[in-house]
Coordinates of C-alpha atoms and ligand atoms in Angstrom, one line a residue:
M210 CA 136.5 65.3 138.6
R211 CA 135.3 62.4 136.5
T212 CA 132.2 61.9 134.5
Q213 CA 131.1 59.8 131.5
V214 CA 130.5 62.6 129.0
A215 CA 132.2 66.1 129.3
I216 CA 130.1 68.6 127.4
I217 CA 131.6 72.0 126.4
G218 CA 128.9 74.7 126.1
A219 CA 125.6 75.1 127.8
G220 CA 123.6 76.5 124.8
P221 CA 120.7 74.5 123.4
S222 CA 122.9 71.6 122.0
G223 CA 124.9 71.1 125.2
L224 CA 122.0 71.2 127.6
L225 CA 119.7 69.2 125.4
L226 CA 122.4 66.5 125.1
S227 CA 122.8 66.4 128.9
H228 CA 119.0 65.9 129.2
L229 CA 118.8 63.1 126.6
L230 CA 121.9 61.3 128.1
A231 CA 120.4 61.5 131.6
A232 CA 117.2 59.9 130.3
D233 CA 119.4 57.0 129.1
G234 CA 121.1 56.8 132.5
V235 CA 124.4 58.4 131.2
E236 CA 126.1 61.0 133.5
S237 CA 127.5 64.3 132.1
V238 CA 129.1 67.5 133.3
V239 CA 128.7 70.8 131.3
V240 CA 131.2 73.6 131.3
E241 CA 130.3 77.1 130.0
T242 CA 132.2 80.3 129.7
R243 CA 129.3 82.7 130.1
T244 CA 126.9 83.2 133.0
E245 CA 123.6 81.4 133.2
E246 CA 121.8 84.7 132.8
Y247 CA 123.8 85.7 129.7
V248 CA 123.1 82.4 127.9
A249 CA 119.4 82.6 128.8
G250 CA 119.1 86.2 127.6
R251 CA 120.7 85.9 124.2
I252 CA 118.2 86.7 121.5
R253 CA 118.5 84.3 118.7
A254 CA 116.3 81.8 116.9
G255 CA 112.5 82.0 116.8
I256 CA 111.3 79.1 114.7
L257 CA 111.1 75.4 115.7
E258 CA 110.4 72.9 113.0
Q259 CA 108.0 70.0 113.5
S260 CA 110.7 67.4 114.4
T261 CA 112.2 69.7 117.0
V262 CA 108.8 70.2 118.6
D263 CA 108.1 66.4 118.5
L264 CA 111.4 65.6 120.2
L265 CA 111.1 68.3 122.9
R266 CA 107.6 66.9 123.7
E267 CA 108.8 63.3 123.8
V268 CA 111.5 64.1 126.3
G269 CA 109.3 66.1 128.7
L270 CA 110.2 69.6 127.5
G271 CA 107.0 70.4 125.6
D272 CA 104.6 71.7 128.3
R273 CA 105.3 75.4 128.1
L274 CA 105.9 75.1 124.4
D275 CA 102.4 73.7 124.0
R276 CA 100.9 76.4 126.2
E277 CA 102.8 79.4 125.0
G278 CA 104.3 78.5 121.6
D279 CA 102.4 79.6 118.5
P280 CA 101.9 77.0 115.8
H281 CA 102.1 78.5 112.3
R282 CA 100.8 76.8 109.2
G283 CA 103.3 78.5 106.9
I284 CA 105.0 81.8 105.8
Y285 CA 104.3 84.7 103.4
L286 CA 106.7 85.3 100.6
Q287 CA 106.5 88.6 98.9
W288 CA 108.0 91.1 96.5
P289 CA 106.7 94.6 95.5
E290 CA 103.0 94.4 94.7
E291 CA 102.6 90.7 95.5
R292 CA 102.3 88.7 98.7
H293 CA 101.7 84.9 98.7
H294 CA 101.0 82.5 101.5
L295 CA 102.7 79.1 101.5
D296 CA 100.7 76.7 103.6
F297 CA 103.1 74.0 104.9
V298 CA 100.4 71.9 106.5
D299 CA 98.5 71.6 103.2
L300 CA 101.7 71.0 101.3
T301 CA 103.5 68.6 103.6
G302 CA 101.3 67.8 106.6
R303 CA 103.9 69.5 108.9
S304 CA 103.9 72.9 110.5
V305 CA 106.4 75.1 112.5
F306 CA 106.2 76.8 115.9
V307 CA 107.1 80.3 116.9
Y308 CA 108.9 79.7 120.3
G309 CA 112.0 81.7 121.0
Q310 CA 115.4 80.1 121.6
T311 CA 115.4 82.0 124.9
E312 CA 112.3 80.1 125.9
V313 CA 113.8 76.7 124.9
Q314 CA 116.9 77.7 126.9
K315 CA 114.8 78.5 130.0
D316 CA 113.0 75.2 129.7
L317 CA 116.3 73.3 129.4
V318 CA 117.8 75.1 132.4
A319 CA 114.7 74.5 134.5
A320 CA 114.7 70.8 133.6
R321 CA 118.4 70.3 134.2
T322 CA 118.4 72.2 137.4
A323 CA 115.5 70.1 138.7
A324 CA 117.5 67.0 137.8
G325 CA 120.6 68.2 139.6
Q326 CA 122.7 68.5 136.5
E327 CA 126.3 69.7 137.2
V328 CA 126.9 72.8 135.0
H329 CA 129.9 75.0 135.6
Y330 CA 129.2 78.5 134.4
G331 CA 131.7 81.3 134.1
V332 CA 134.7 79.1 133.3
S333 CA 137.8 80.2 131.3
D334 CA 140.8 78.6 129.6
T335 CA 138.8 75.6 128.4
A336 CA 141.2 73.1 126.7
L337 CA 140.7 69.6 125.4
H338 CA 143.3 66.8 125.9
D339 CA 144.0 63.2 124.9
L340 CA 141.1 62.9 122.4
D341 CA 142.6 60.0 120.6
T342 CA 142.8 57.9 123.8
D343 CA 139.9 56.4 125.7
R344 CA 140.7 58.7 128.7
P345 CA 140.1 62.2 127.2
S346 CA 139.8 65.2 129.5
V347 CA 138.9 68.9 129.6
T348 CA 140.8 71.4 131.7
F349 CA 139.4 74.8 132.7
T350 CA 139.6 77.6 135.3
D351 CA 136.4 77.6 137.3
E352 CA 134.4 80.6 138.4
H353 CA 136.4 80.9 141.6
G354 CA 139.7 80.9 139.7
V355 CA 140.6 77.3 140.6
Q356 CA 142.2 75.1 137.9
Q357 CA 140.1 72.0 137.2
R358 CA 140.5 68.8 135.2
L359 CA 137.4 66.9 134.1
E360 CA 138.2 63.3 133.0
A361 CA 135.6 61.6 130.9
D362 CA 135.0 58.7 128.5
V363 CA 133.9 61.1 125.8
V364 CA 134.1 64.8 125.2
V365 CA 131.4 66.7 123.2
G366 CA 132.0 70.1 121.7
C367 CA 128.7 72.0 121.9
D368 CA 130.6 75.3 122.1
G369 CA 129.2 77.2 119.1
S370 CA 131.0 79.1 116.4
F371 CA 133.8 80.5 118.6
G372 CA 134.6 77.6 121.0
P373 CA 137.9 75.6 121.0
S374 CA 136.4 72.2 120.1
R375 CA 136.4 72.3 116.4
E376 CA 140.1 73.3 116.3
A377 CA 140.9 70.4 118.6
V378 CA 140.5 68.1 115.6
P379 CA 144.1 68.0 114.0
A380 CA 144.3 70.3 111.0
A381 CA 145.4 67.5 108.7
L382 CA 142.3 65.5 109.6
R383 CA 139.6 68.2 109.2
R384 CA 138.1 69.8 106.2
T385 CA 136.1 73.1 106.3
W386 CA 133.9 74.9 103.8
E387 CA 133.1 78.5 104.4
K388 CA 131.1 81.3 102.6
T389 CA 130.7 84.8 103.9
Y390 CA 127.8 86.7 102.3
P391 CA 128.2 90.3 101.2
Y392 CA 125.5 91.6 103.5
S393 CA 124.3 91.4 107.2
W394 CA 121.0 91.6 109.1
L395 CA 120.0 94.4 111.3
G396 CA 117.6 92.8 113.8
I397 CA 115.2 94.6 116.2
L398 CA 113.0 93.4 119.0
A399 CA 110.0 95.7 119.5
D400 CA 107.3 95.9 122.2
V401 CA 104.4 95.9 119.7
A402 CA 101.9 93.4 118.5
P403 CA 103.0 91.7 115.2
S404 CA 101.4 93.3 112.1
T405 CA 101.0 89.8 110.6
D406 CA 99.7 86.4 111.7
E407 CA 102.6 84.5 110.1
L408 CA 106.2 85.4 109.2
I409 CA 106.7 87.6 106.1
Y410 CA 109.9 87.1 104.0
A411 CA 110.1 90.1 101.6
W412 CA 112.3 90.5 98.6
H413 CA 112.8 94.2 97.7
P414 CA 115.2 96.1 95.4
D415 CA 116.4 98.0 98.5
G416 CA 117.2 94.7 100.2
F417 CA 115.5 91.8 102.1
A418 CA 113.2 92.4 105.1
M419 CA 111.5 90.0 107.4
H420 CA 108.7 90.3 109.9
S421 CA 108.9 87.7 112.6
M422 CA 107.6 87.7 116.2
R423 CA 108.1 86.3 119.7
S424 CA 104.6 86.6 121.2
A425 CA 101.2 88.4 120.8
T426 CA 102.9 91.6 122.1
V427 CA 106.5 91.3 120.9
S428 CA 107.7 91.6 117.2
R429 CA 111.1 90.6 115.8
L430 CA 112.1 92.3 112.5
Y431 CA 115.1 92.2 110.3
L432 CA 116.6 94.3 107.4
Q433 CA 119.4 93.4 105.0
V434 CA 122.2 96.0 105.5
P435 CA 125.8 96.2 104.2
N436 CA 128.5 94.3 106.0
D437 CA 130.2 97.4 107.5
T438 CA 126.9 98.8 108.9
K439 CA 127.3 100.7 112.2
I440 CA 124.2 100.4 114.4
D441 CA 124.4 104.0 115.4
D442 CA 123.7 105.1 111.8
W443 CA 120.3 103.4 112.1
S444 CA 117.9 105.4 114.3
D445 CA 114.6 103.7 115.3
D446 CA 112.8 105.9 112.8
R447 CA 115.1 105.1 110.0
I448 CA 114.6 101.3 110.7
W449 CA 110.8 101.6 110.8
D450 CA 110.8 103.6 107.6
A451 CA 112.9 101.0 105.8
L452 CA 110.8 98.2 107.1
A453 CA 107.6 99.9 106.0
T454 CA 109.0 100.4 102.5
R455 CA 110.4 96.9 102.1
L456 CA 107.5 95.1 103.8
G457 CA 104.9 96.9 101.7
H458 CA 103.1 99.2 104.2
G459 CA 100.0 100.5 102.4
Q460 CA 100.0 97.7 99.8
D461 CA 96.4 96.3 99.6
G462 CA 95.6 98.1 102.9
W463 CA 98.3 96.3 104.9
Q464 CA 99.8 98.4 107.7
L465 CA 103.1 97.9 109.6
T466 CA 102.6 99.2 113.2
P467 CA 105.8 100.5 114.7
G468 CA 106.6 100.4 118.4
P469 CA 109.3 100.9 121.0
V470 CA 112.6 99.1 120.1
T471 CA 114.0 97.1 123.0
D472 CA 117.0 95.5 121.3
K473 CA 119.0 96.3 118.1
S474 CA 122.0 94.4 116.6
V475 CA 123.8 93.7 113.4
L476 CA 124.4 90.0 112.5
P477 CA 126.9 88.7 109.9
M478 CA 125.7 86.0 107.5
R479 CA 127.9 83.0 107.1
S480 CA 127.8 79.4 105.9
F481 CA 130.4 77.0 107.5
V482 CA 130.8 73.3 107.7
Q483 CA 133.6 71.3 109.3
Q484 CA 133.9 67.5 108.8
P485 CA 134.2 65.0 110.2
M486 CA 132.1 65.8 113.2
R487 CA 134.1 63.3 115.2
H488 CA 137.7 62.7 116.1
G489 CA 138.5 59.8 118.4
R490 CA 136.6 60.5 121.6
L491 CA 135.6 64.0 120.6
F492 CA 132.2 64.6 119.0
L493 CA 131.0 68.0 117.6
A494 CA 127.3 69.1 117.7
G495 CA 125.4 72.3 116.7
D496 CA 127.1 75.5 115.7
A497 CA 130.5 74.0 116.7
A498 CA 130.4 72.0 113.5
H499 CA 128.3 74.1 111.2
I500 CA 126.8 77.6 110.8
V501 CA 124.0 78.6 108.4
P502 CA 122.7 82.1 107.6
P503 CA 119.4 82.6 109.5
T504 CA 117.2 83.0 106.4
G505 CA 116.1 79.3 106.5
A506 CA 115.5 79.2 110.3
K507 CA 117.7 76.1 110.5
G508 CA 120.5 76.7 113.0
L509 CA 118.8 75.7 116.3
N510 CA 116.9 72.9 114.5
L511 CA 120.1 71.4 113.2
A512 CA 121.7 71.6 116.7
V513 CA 118.7 69.6 118.0
A514 CA 118.9 67.1 115.2
D515 CA 122.6 66.5 115.9
V516 CA 122.1 65.8 119.6
A517 CA 119.1 63.6 118.8
L518 CA 121.4 61.4 116.8
L519 CA 124.4 61.7 119.2
A520 CA 122.7 60.8 122.5
P521 CA 121.8 57.2 121.5
A522 CA 125.2 56.8 119.8
L523 CA 127.1 57.8 122.9
T524 CA 124.9 55.7 125.2
A525 CA 125.6 52.6 123.0
L526 CA 129.3 53.5 122.8
L527 CA 129.6 53.6 126.6
K528 CA 128.0 50.1 126.7
G529 CA 130.6 48.8 124.2
D530 CA 128.7 49.1 120.9
A531 CA 130.5 51.6 118.6
A532 CA 128.3 51.3 115.5
L533 CA 126.2 54.4 115.9
A534 CA 129.1 56.5 117.1
D535 CA 131.1 55.4 114.1
S536 CA 128.2 56.5 111.7
Y537 CA 127.3 59.7 113.6
S538 CA 129.4 62.1 111.6
D539 CA 128.2 60.8 108.2
A540 CA 124.5 60.6 109.4
A541 CA 124.6 64.2 110.8
L542 CA 126.4 65.7 107.8
R543 CA 123.7 64.4 105.5
R544 CA 121.2 66.7 107.1
V545 CA 123.7 69.5 107.7
W546 CA 124.5 69.7 103.9
R547 CA 120.8 69.6 103.0
C548 CA 120.1 72.5 105.4
T549 CA 123.3 74.3 104.3
H550 CA 122.0 74.2 100.8
F551 CA 118.4 75.3 101.8
S552 CA 119.7 78.2 103.9
W553 CA 122.0 79.3 101.1
W554 CA 119.1 79.0 98.6
M555 CA 116.7 81.0 100.7
T556 CA 119.4 83.6 101.3
T557 CA 120.4 84.1 97.7
M558 CA 116.8 84.0 96.5
L559 CA 115.8 86.9 98.8
H560 CA 118.8 89.2 99.3
A561 CA 119.6 92.1 96.9
S562 CA 123.1 91.5 95.4
G563 CA 123.1 94.7 93.3
D564 CA 123.3 92.6 90.1
P565 CA 120.4 93.2 87.7
F566 CA 120.7 89.7 86.3
D567 CA 120.5 88.1 89.8
E568 CA 117.4 90.3 90.4
Q569 CA 115.5 88.8 87.4
L570 CA 116.5 85.2 88.4
Q571 CA 115.3 85.8 92.0
L572 CA 111.9 87.1 90.8
A573 CA 111.6 84.2 88.4
Q574 CA 112.4 81.8 91.3
L575 CA 109.9 83.5 93.6
R576 CA 107.2 83.4 91.0
W577 CA 107.8 79.7 90.5
V578 CA 107.9 78.8 94.2
T579 CA 104.6 80.7 94.9
S580 CA 102.7 79.5 91.8
S581 CA 103.8 75.8 91.3
E582 CA 102.8 73.2 93.8
A583 CA 106.1 71.4 93.1
G584 CA 108.1 74.6 93.8
A585 CA 106.1 75.4 96.9
T586 CA 106.3 71.8 98.3
G587 CA 110.1 71.9 97.9
L588 CA 110.4 75.0 100.0
A589 CA 107.8 73.7 102.6
E590 CA 109.4 70.3 103.0
N591 CA 112.8 71.9 103.8
Y592 CA 111.4 74.8 106.0
A593 CA 109.0 72.7 108.1
G594 CA 111.9 70.2 108.4
L595 CA 112.9 66.8 107.4
P596 CA 112.3 64.0 109.9
I597 CA 115.0 63.3 112.5
G598 CA 117.4 60.8 111.0
F599 CA 116.9 62.1 107.4
Ligands
RFL164 P1 125.3 78.2 121.0 O1 123.9 78.5 121.3 O2 126.2 79.2 120.4 O3 126.0 77.7 122.3 C1 127.4 77.4 122.5 C2 127.7 77.7 123.9 O4 129.1 77.4 124.1 C3 129.7 78.3 124.9 N1 131.2 78.4 124.8 C4 132.0 77.8 125.6 N2 131.9 77.1 126.7 C5 133.0 76.6 127.4 N3 134.2 76.9 127.0 C6 134.5 77.6 125.9 N4 135.7 77.9 125.5 C7 133.3 78.1 125.1 N5 133.2 78.8 124.0 C8 131.9 79.0 123.8 C9 129.0 79.6 124.5 O5 129.1 80.7 125.5 C10 127.6 79.2 124.3 O6 126.8 79.3 125.4 O7 125.4 76.9 120.0 P2 124.4 75.6 120.0 O8 124.1 75.1 121.3 O9 125.1 74.7 119.0 O10 123.1 76.2 119.4 C11 123.0 76.8 118.1 C12 122.0 77.9 118.0 O11 122.2 78.8 119.0 C13 122.1 78.6 116.6 O12 122.2 77.7 115.6 C14 120.8 79.4 116.4 O13 120.6 80.5 117.3 C15 120.8 80.0 114.9 N6 119.6 80.8 114.6 C16 118.4 80.3 114.3 N7 118.2 78.9 114.3 C17 117.0 78.4 114.0 O14 116.9 77.1 114.0 N8 115.9 79.1 113.7 C18 115.9 80.5 113.7 O15 114.9 81.2 113.5 C19 117.2 81.1 113.9 N9 117.4 82.4 113.9 C20 119.7 82.2 114.7 C21 118.5 83.0 114.3 C22 120.9 82.8 115.1 C23 120.9 84.2 115.1 N10 122.2 84.7 115.6 C24 122.3 85.8 116.5 C25 123.4 84.0 115.3 C26 118.6 84.3 114.4 C27 119.8 84.9 114.8 C28 119.7 86.4 114.8
PHB165 C1 113.4 85.0 114.2 O1 112.2 85.0 114.6 O2 114.4 85.4 114.9 C2 113.7 84.3 112.9 C3 112.7 83.7 112.2 C4 112.9 83.1 111.0 C5 114.2 83.2 110.4 C6 115.2 83.8 111.1 C7 115.0 84.4 112.3 O3 114.4 82.7 109.2

């Protein structure tokens, strides 16, 4: 097989890249280890920033998002006895959308299927070859057990945090930074109308809690839990009780309405960056190059920002102009490090560490962010998202 761009991974970064390249007349083939149904069903991100929404609209992926997505003006930040609303529209002129990653994935699959995009699901043994030549290739075993070699002009690793692409950069040429946080999130999806109009991020001495949502009838909630937490130790009642305490049920008459839990999982919290995001004819995008803890709602948005830079860079490279491809890694990493800092800052401001000194600093920071326009604007600017190309 031969194509112009071999894309490893059919998550949001891989499929959106194939979509943007096709719009520029560049051909690609995508290979993915999981099944189409598995990738579409994974419950992940819920918040799209303004520049992500603008890009999806521009490339014809905004119709259902505009019909079914829920624009939010801001978020609530709270700690015991106090809840404050931060209005991003007033502060920055930009807003965010509640539209699940599962929905973005469905829209991408529908668009790529309609366009006849070649995607090989259910592959195994993915390996990358000859990346420092101009004839790189990807080998894999296809869903029928047949060995395949996909030759390309360029290979793009969109294979998330566990894929092989990032390690295909020679160890001597890559640098990584990693931080594992001493807590995890227990996330639930529940068939109940959200008890809030916009997301609540709650600091509490027992640990962080968050109330998010997916639609008018589906709520998504999270609790900070220790890293070794076993999901079986958390009955639905225990989860709802902890959420009620940490989110302030009864405070100023606010009520948390519990409902049937349809999904429950524990998620580790990690920051990770690998640079450069390019080696020869291999480019990295999305979680393959960087991971942020979910507190800043940045992971999916960063993946979109990467491919928005990468698609025109590859199109130009294939026509003989290497300037954008040569600057891709530095340009992408500028935003990556900004979002890595923001996600770390939100995480460390809101999660209980067990240290009484940290606790006082967190409360001082929260009071400043919710009472000073300068503090609030800093958070809003980062949360609602910097322009593509920042
Ligand atoms: P993905 O989505 O992980 O897709 C990578 C794909 O590569 C495939 N793959 C391979 N394919 C072929 N050969 C191999 N050897 C392969 N190895 C792996 C995988 O099967 C997979 O399909 O990465 P991508 O496309 O870069 O997208 C990144 C986003 O998925 C991720 O950053 C977000 O989900 C992070 N995230 C959030 N981001 C936000 O912007 N806003 C949020 O509100 C938000 N909330 C979250 C989140 C992530 C979460 N979890 C579970 C990690 C909430 C949660 C709970
Ligand atoms: C979600 O709805 O899953 C979500 C929202 C905001 C975050 C993280 C996750 O910061």
